[in-house]
Amino acid sequence: MNYVDRIVALRQDRDLKQEDVARVLNRSRSAYANLENKRYKFTVEDIIKLCEFYNIRPEYILGFTDKPLPLNKA
């Protein structure tokens, strides 16, 4: 599973709509949809915001671990 698939799964697991996450990234829903559809790439800033929003360590999103640990734990 690549990092975009993990980001999509995080959103879907929390029953969020694309527009909900788009607001977090300060983007339109269609711009966010382009990110999820791999037409554009997430920026480092996007990944940081998503980690904070989902309270999840970047190692999970980036695929270095399969354990979705919260940010406040090592």
Short mmCIF file of C-alpha atoms in Angstrom, two decimals:
data_model
loop_
_atom_site.label_atom_id
_atom_site.label_comp_id
_atom_site.label_asym_id
_atom_site.label_seq_id
_atom_site.Cartn_x
_atom_site.Cartn_y
_atom_site.Cartn_z
CA MET A 1 0.00 0.00 0.00
CA ASN A 2 1.49 3.36 -0.97
CA TYR A 3 1.16 6.58 0.98
CA VAL A 4 -1.80 7.88 -1.02
CA ASP A 5 -3.71 4.65 -0.42
CA ARG A 6 -3.04 5.03 3.31
CA ILE A 7 -4.29 8.62 3.27
CA VAL A 8 -7.46 7.55 1.48
CA ALA A 9 -7.96 4.66 3.93
CA LEU A 10 -7.54 7.01 6.92
CA ARG A 11 -10.25 9.29 5.54
CA GLN A 12 -12.61 6.43 4.74
CA ASP A 13 -12.06 4.70 8.09
CA ARG A 14 -13.22 7.89 9.82
CA ASP A 15 -16.24 8.29 7.52
CA LEU A 16 -14.98 11.64 6.27
CA LYS A 17 -15.74 13.14 2.89
CA GLN A 18 -13.10 14.51 0.58
CA GLU A 19 -14.39 18.00 1.25
CA ASP A 20 -13.79 17.54 4.99
CA VAL A 21 -10.12 16.78 4.47
CA ALA A 22 -9.83 19.38 1.72
CA ARG A 23 -10.76 22.04 4.28
CA VAL A 24 -7.94 20.84 6.55
CA LEU A 25 -5.48 21.31 3.68
CA ASN A 26 -7.09 24.59 2.61
CA ARG A 27 -7.95 23.22 -0.84
CA SER A 28 -11.07 22.73 -2.88
CA ARG A 29 -12.71 19.32 -2.94
CA SER A 30 -11.75 18.86 -6.59
CA ALA A 31 -8.11 19.75 -5.89
CA TYR A 32 -8.10 17.24 -3.04
CA ALA A 33 -9.71 14.61 -5.28
CA ASN A 34 -6.83 15.11 -7.73
CA LEU A 35 -4.40 14.31 -4.90
CA GLU A 36 -6.26 11.12 -3.97
CA ASN A 37 -6.46 10.13 -7.65
CA LYS A 38 -2.69 10.60 -7.94
CA ARG A 39 -2.93 13.35 -10.54
CA TYR A 40 -0.93 15.57 -8.19
CA LYS A 41 1.36 14.79 -5.27
CA PHE A 42 0.84 15.69 -1.64
CA THR A 43 3.39 18.20 -0.36
CA VAL A 44 5.42 17.67 2.80
CA GLU A 45 3.24 20.36 4.39
CA ASP A 46 0.13 18.38 3.42
CA ILE A 47 1.53 15.25 5.07
CA ILE A 48 2.34 17.18 8.25
CA LYS A 49 -1.18 18.65 8.40
CA LEU A 50 -2.72 15.22 7.82
CA CYS A 51 -0.58 13.67 10.56
CA GLU A 52 -1.76 16.34 12.98
CA PHE A 53 -5.38 16.07 11.83
CA TYR A 54 -5.47 12.28 12.15
CA ASN A 55 -3.11 12.28 15.16
CA ILE A 56 -0.94 9.69 13.48
CA ARG A 57 2.81 9.37 13.09
CA PRO A 58 4.20 10.05 9.60
CA GLU A 59 5.99 6.69 9.60
CA TYR A 60 2.60 5.02 9.11
CA ILE A 61 1.46 7.26 6.25
CA LEU A 62 4.82 6.94 4.51
CA GLY A 63 4.81 3.15 4.80
CA PHE A 64 7.75 2.64 7.17
CA THR A 65 5.48 0.79 9.59
CA ASP A 66 2.08 -0.86 9.49
CA LYS A 67 1.29 0.29 13.04
CA PRO A 68 -0.73 3.51 13.06
CA LEU A 69 0.74 4.99 16.25
CA PRO A 70 -0.51 8.34 17.57
CA LEU A 71 1.78 11.34 17.35
CA ASN A 72 2.29 11.55 21.10
CA LYS A 73 3.86 8.06 21.39
CA ALA A 74 7.30 6.92 20.29
#
